[in-house]
Every structure is written in structure tokens, then in C-alpha cells.
PDB file of C-alpha atoms in Angstrom:
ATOM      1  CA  UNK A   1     -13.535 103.172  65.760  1.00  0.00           C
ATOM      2  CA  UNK A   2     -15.792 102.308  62.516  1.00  0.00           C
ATOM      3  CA  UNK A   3     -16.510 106.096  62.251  1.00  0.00           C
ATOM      4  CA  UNK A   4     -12.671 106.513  61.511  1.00  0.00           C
ATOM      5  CA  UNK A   5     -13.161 104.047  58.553  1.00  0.00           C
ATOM      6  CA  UNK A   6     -16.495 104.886  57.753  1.00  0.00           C
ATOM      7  CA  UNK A   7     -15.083 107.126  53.946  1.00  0.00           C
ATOM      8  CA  UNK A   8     -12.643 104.222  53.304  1.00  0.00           C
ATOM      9  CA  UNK A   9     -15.517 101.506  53.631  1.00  0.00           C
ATOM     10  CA  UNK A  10     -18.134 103.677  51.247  1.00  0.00           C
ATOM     11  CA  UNK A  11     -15.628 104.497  48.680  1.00  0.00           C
ATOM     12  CA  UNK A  12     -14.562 100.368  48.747  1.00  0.00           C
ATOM     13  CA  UNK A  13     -18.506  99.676  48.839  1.00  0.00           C
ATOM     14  CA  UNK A  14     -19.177 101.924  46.162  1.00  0.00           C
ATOM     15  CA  UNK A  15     -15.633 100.282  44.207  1.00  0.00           C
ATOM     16  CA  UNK A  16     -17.557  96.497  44.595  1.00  0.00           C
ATOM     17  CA  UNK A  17     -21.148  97.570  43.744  1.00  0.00           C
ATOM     18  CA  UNK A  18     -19.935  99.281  40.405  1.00  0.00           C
ATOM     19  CA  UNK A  19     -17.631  96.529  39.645  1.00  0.00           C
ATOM     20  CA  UNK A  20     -19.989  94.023  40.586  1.00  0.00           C
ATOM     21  CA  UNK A  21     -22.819  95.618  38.277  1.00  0.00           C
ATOM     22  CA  UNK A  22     -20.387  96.761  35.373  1.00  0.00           C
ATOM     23  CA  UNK A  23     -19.513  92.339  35.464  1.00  0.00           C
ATOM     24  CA  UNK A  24     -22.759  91.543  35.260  1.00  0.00           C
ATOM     25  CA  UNK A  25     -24.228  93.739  32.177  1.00  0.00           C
ATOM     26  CA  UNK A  26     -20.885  92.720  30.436  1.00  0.00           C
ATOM     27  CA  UNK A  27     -21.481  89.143  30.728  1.00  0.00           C
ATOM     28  CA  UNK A  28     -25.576  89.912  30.108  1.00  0.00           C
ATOM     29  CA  UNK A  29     -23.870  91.254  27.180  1.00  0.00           C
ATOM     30  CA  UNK A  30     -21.828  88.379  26.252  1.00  0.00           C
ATOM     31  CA  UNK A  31     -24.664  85.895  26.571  1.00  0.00           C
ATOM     32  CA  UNK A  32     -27.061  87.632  24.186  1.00  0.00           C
ATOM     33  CA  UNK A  33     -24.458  86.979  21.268  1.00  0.00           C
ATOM     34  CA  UNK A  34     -23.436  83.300  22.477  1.00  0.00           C
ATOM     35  CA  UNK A  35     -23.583  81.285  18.926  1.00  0.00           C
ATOM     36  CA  UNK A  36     -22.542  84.535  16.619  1.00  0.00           C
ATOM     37  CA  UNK A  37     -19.007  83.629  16.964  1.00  0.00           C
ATOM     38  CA  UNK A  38     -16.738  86.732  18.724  1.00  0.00           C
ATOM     39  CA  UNK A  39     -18.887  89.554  20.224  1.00  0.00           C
ATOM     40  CA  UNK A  40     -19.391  92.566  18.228  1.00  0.00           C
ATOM     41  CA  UNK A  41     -17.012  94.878  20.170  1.00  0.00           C
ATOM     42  CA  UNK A  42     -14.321  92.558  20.123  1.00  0.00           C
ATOM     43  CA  UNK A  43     -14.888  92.448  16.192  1.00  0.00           C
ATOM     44  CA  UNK A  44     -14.958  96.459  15.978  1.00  0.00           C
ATOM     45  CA  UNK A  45     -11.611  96.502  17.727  1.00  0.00           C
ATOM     46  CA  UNK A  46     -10.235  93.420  15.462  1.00  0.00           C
ATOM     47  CA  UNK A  47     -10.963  95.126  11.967  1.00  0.00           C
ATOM     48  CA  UNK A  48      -9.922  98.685  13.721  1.00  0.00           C
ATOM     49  CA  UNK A  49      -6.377  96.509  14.111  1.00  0.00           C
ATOM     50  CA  UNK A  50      -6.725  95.110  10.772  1.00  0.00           C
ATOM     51  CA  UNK A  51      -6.695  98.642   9.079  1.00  0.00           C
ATOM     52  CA  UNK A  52      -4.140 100.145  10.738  1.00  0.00           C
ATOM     53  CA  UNK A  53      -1.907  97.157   9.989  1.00  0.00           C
ATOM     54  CA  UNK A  54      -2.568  97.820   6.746  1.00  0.00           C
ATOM     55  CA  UNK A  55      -2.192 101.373   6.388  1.00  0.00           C
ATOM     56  CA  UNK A  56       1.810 100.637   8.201  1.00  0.00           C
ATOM     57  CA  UNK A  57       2.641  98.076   5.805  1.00  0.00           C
ATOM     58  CA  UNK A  58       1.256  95.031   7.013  1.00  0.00           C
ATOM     59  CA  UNK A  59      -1.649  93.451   5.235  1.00  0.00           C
ATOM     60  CA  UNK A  60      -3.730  91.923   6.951  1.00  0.00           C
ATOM     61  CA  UNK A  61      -6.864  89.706   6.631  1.00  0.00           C
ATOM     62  CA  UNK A  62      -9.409  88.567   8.996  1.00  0.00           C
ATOM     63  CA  UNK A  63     -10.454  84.817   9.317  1.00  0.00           C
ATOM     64  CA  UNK A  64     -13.828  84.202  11.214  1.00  0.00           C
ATOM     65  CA  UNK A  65     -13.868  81.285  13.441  1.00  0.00           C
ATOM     66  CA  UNK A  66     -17.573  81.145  14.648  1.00  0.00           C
ATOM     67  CA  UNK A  67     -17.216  78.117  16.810  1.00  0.00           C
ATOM     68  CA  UNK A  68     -13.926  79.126  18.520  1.00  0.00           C
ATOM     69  CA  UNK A  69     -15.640  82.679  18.923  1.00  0.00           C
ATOM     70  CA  UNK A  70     -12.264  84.166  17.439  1.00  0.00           C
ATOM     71  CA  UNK A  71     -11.423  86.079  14.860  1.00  0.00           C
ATOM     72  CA  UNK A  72      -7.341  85.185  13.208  1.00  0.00           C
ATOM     73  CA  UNK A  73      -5.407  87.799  11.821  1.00  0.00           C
ATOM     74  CA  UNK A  74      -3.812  86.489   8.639  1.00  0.00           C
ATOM     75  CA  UNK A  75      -0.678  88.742   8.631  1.00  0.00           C
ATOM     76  CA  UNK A  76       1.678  88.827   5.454  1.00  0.00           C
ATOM     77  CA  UNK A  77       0.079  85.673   4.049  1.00  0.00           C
ATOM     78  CA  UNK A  78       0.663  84.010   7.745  1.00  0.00           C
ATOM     79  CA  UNK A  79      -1.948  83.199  10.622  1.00  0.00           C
ATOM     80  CA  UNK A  80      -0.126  84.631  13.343  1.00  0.00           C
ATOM     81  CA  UNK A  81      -2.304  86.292  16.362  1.00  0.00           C
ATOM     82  CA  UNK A  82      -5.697  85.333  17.256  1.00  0.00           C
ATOM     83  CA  UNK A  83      -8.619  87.940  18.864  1.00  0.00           C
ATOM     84  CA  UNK A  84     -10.495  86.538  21.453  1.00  0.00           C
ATOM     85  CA  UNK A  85     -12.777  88.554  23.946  1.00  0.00           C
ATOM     86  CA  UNK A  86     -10.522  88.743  26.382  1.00  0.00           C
ATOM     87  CA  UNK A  87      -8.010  90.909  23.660  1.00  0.00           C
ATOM     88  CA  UNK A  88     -10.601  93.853  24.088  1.00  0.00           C
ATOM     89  CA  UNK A  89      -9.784  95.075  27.265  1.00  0.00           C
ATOM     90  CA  UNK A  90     -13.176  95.209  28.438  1.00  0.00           C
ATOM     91  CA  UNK A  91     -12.135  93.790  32.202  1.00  0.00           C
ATOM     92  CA  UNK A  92      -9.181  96.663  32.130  1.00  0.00           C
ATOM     93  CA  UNK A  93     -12.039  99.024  31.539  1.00  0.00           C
ATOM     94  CA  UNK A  94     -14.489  97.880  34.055  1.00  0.00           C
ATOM     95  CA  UNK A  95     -11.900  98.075  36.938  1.00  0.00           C
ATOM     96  CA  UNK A  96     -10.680 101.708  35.685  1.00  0.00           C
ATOM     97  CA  UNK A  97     -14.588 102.822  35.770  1.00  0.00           C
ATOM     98  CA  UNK A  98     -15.094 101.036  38.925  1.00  0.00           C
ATOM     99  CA  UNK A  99     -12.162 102.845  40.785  1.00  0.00           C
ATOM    100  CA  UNK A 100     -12.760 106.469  39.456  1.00  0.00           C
ATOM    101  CA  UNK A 101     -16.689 106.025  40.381  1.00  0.00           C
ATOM    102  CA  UNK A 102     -15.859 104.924  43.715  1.00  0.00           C
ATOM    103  CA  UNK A 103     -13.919 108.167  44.361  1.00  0.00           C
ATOM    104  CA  UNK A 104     -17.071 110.388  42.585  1.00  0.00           C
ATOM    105  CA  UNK A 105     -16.736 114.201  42.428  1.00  0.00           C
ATOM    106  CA  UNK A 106     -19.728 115.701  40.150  1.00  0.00           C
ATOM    107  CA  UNK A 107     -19.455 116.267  36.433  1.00  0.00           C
ATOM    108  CA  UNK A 108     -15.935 115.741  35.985  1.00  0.00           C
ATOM    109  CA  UNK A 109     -15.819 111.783  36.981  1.00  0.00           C
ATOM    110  CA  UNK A 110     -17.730 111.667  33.745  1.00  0.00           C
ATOM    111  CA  UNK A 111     -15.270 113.213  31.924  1.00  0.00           C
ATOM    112  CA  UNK A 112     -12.360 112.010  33.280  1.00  0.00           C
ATOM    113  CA  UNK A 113     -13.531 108.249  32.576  1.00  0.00           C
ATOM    114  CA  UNK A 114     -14.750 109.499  29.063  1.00  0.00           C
ATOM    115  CA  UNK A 115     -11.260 110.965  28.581  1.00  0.00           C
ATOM    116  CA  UNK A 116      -9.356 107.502  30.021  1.00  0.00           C
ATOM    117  CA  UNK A 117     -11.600 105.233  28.299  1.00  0.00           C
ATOM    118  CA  UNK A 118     -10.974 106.416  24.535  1.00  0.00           C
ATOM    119  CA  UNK A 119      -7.057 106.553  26.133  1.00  0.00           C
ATOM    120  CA  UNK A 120      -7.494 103.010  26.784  1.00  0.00           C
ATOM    121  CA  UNK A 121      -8.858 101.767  23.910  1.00  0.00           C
ATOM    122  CA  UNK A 122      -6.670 103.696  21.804  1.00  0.00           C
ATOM    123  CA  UNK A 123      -3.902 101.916  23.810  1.00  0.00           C
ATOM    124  CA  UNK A 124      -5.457  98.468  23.437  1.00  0.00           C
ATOM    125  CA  UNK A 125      -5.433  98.592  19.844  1.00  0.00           C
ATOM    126  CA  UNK A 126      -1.632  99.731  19.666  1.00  0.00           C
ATOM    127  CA  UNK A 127      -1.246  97.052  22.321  1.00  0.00           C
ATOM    128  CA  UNK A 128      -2.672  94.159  19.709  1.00  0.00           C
ATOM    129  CA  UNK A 129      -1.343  96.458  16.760  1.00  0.00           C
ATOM    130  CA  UNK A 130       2.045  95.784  18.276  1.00  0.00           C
ATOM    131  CA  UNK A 131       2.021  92.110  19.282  1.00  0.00           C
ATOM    132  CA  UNK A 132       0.833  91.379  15.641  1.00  0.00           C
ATOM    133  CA  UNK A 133       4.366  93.247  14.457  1.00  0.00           C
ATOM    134  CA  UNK A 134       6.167  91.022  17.137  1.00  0.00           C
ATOM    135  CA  UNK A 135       4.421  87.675  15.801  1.00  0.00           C
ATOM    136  CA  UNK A 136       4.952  88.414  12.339  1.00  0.00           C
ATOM    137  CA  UNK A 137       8.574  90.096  12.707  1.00  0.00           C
ATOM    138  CA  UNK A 138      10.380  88.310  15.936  1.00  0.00           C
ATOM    139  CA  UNK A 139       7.981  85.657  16.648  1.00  0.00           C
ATOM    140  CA  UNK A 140      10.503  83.871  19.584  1.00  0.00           C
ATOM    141  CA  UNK A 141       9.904  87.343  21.822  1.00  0.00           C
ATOM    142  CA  UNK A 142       6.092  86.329  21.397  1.00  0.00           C
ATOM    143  CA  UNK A 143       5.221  84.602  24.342  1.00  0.00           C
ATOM    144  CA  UNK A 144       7.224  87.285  26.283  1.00  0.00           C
ATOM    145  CA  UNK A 145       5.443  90.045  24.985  1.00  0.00           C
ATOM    146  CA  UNK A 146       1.769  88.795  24.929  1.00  0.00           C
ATOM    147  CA  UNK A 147       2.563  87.553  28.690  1.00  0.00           C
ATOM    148  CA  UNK A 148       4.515  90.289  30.261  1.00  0.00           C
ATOM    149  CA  UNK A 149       5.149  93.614  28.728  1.00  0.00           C
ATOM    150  CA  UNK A 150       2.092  94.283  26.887  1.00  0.00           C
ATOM    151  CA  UNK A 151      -0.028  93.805  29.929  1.00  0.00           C
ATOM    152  CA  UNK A 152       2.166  95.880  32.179  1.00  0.00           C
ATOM    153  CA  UNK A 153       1.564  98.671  29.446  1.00  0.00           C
ATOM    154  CA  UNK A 154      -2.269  98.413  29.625  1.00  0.00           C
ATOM    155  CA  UNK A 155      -2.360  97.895  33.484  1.00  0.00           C
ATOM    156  CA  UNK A 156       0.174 100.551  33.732  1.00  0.00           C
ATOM    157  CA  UNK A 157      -2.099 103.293  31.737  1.00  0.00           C
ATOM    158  CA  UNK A 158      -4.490 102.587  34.136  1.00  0.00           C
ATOM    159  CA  UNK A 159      -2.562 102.817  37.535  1.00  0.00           C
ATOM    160  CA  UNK A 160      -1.117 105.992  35.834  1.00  0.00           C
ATOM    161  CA  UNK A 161      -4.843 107.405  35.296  1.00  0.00           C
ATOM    162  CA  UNK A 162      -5.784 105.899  38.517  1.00  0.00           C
ATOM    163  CA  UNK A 163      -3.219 108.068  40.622  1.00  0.00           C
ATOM    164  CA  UNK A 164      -3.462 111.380  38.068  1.00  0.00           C
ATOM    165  CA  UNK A 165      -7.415 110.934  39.113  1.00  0.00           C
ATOM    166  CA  UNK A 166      -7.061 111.036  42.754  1.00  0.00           C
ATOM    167  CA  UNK A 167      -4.236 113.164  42.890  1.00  0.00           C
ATOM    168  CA  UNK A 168      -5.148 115.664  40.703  1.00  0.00           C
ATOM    169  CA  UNK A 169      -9.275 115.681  40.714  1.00  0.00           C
ATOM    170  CA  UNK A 170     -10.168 113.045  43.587  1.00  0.00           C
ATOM    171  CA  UNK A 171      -8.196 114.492  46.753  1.00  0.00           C
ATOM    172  CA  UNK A 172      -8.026 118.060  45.361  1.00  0.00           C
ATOM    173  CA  UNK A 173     -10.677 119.370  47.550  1.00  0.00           C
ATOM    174  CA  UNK A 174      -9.574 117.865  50.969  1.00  0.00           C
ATOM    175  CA  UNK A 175      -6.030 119.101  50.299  1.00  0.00           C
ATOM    176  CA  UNK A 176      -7.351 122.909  49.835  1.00  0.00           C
TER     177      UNK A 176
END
């Protein structure tokens, strides 16, 4: 009976042994910039935001709060949002690399994850691009944004890519 679940038990083995090292060098990674305030990639993505903002109209400034390790966006002369790690999608991305490594298949894993990972962060910054416009423009739909419908469009990229990677490159060869 185990031999009939022996290929779901590697590819979930594989699934926790990524994740599980993927955590770990991300919060190595968080540690070795403790007192500097908000880690450097969540600072890339905040000024990233802060430009396009103000290329569509909305100027935008960054406050540093080193203590709070955030970063406020000062929005049309308001503090509206604040970046925190957590904004910068980095746990979205570990459990998108986790799942497409646990189903490898050669070369084309590594593209496939290079090709979803700029797609996600492209849609993170829209995501934080967009809640900033929210904030600043129709502040009382806020909460409901930030909490529900921003984070079904981030998870939902990545069930999308999920089920376009084991459809399309994953499964391809056992369905031939």
C-alpha cells in the first residue's frame, strides 16, 4: 500500500524540505539586518512603489521609522500606508518556489519560477501601488481591501501559476 503513495509522499517531502530551508535562509536573512530598521528588500520594493506613485500622479515621500522597522508612505502631503516586511511578499514567494520545486522537471522549473517570480513581484508592487490609491482616495474601503481583495489577488496569481505549472509543464509527460 505505501508503494501506491510512494510519488505523492516525495513530491510532499520534497514541498516541506524546500519550504522548510527557503524559511530558514529568509529569516537568517532577516536577523543579519535586525537594528537597520526595514530589511533592504522590503526598502527596494517601498521606493520601487514610491516612484511609480509618482510618475501616476501621486507624490509620494518615504518616512524611515528605524525602530518600528517600517518605512510610511507620505501620500499627497498625508501618512497613509505603512511598509512592513510582511508587504514584500517574500512568504507568497517561498510557498510558490516550494510547490513548483516539489514537482521538478529539468531546466524549465528554473525558468518557470524565474518567469512567476518577476510576475509576482511585479504584482506585489501594483498590489501596494493600489492600496496606497485606496488609502489616499476612498480610505473607508481600506480595511476591506488590505484584508480581503488584495490578498486574494496575490494568492490567486499564485494558485493560477501553480495549476498552469502542473498542468501545462508538471503532468505533461505522464499524460503523453
Amino acid at each position: 500500500m505505501l508503494k501506491d503513495f510512494k510519488p505523492v509522499l516525495g513530491i510532499l517531502l520534497r514541498f516541506i524540505i524546500i519550504y522548510l530551508v527557503l524559511l530558514f535562509a529568509y529569516q537568517l536573512y532577516l536577523n543579519s539586518g535586525k537594528d537597520a530598521g526595514l530589511d533592504s528588500f522590503s526598502r527596494i520594493i517601498a521606493n520601487q512603489v514610491m516612484s511609480i506613485q509618482n510618475v501616476i500622479g501621486y507624490p509620494t515621500q518615504l518616512y524611515d521609522d528605524v525602530k518600528n522597522e517600517q518605512v510610511w508612505f507620505y501620500v499627497k502631503q498625508r501618512y497613509e500606508t505603512r511598509m512592513v516586511e510582511g508587504c514584500n511578499a517574500v512568504s507568497v514567494i517561498i510557498l510558490f518556489v516550494s510547490f513548483v520545486f516539489a514537482f521538478y522537471k529539468g531546466a524549465k522549473t528554473f525558468v518557470f519560477v524565474g518567469v512567476g517570480l518577476v510576475l509576482l513581484y511585479i504584482m506585489n508592487l501594483l498590489r501596494i501601488v493600489g492600496l496606497n490609491i485606496v488609502m489616499v482616495d476612498h480610505k473607508e474601503y481600506g480595511k476591506m481591501f488590505h484584508d480581503s481583495i488584495f490578498p486574494a489577488v496575490i494568492y490567486g496569481t499564485v494558485v493560477l501559476l501553480w495549476l498552469v505549472w502542473i498542468k501545462f509543464f508538471a503532468l505533461q509527460h505522464e499524460n503523453s
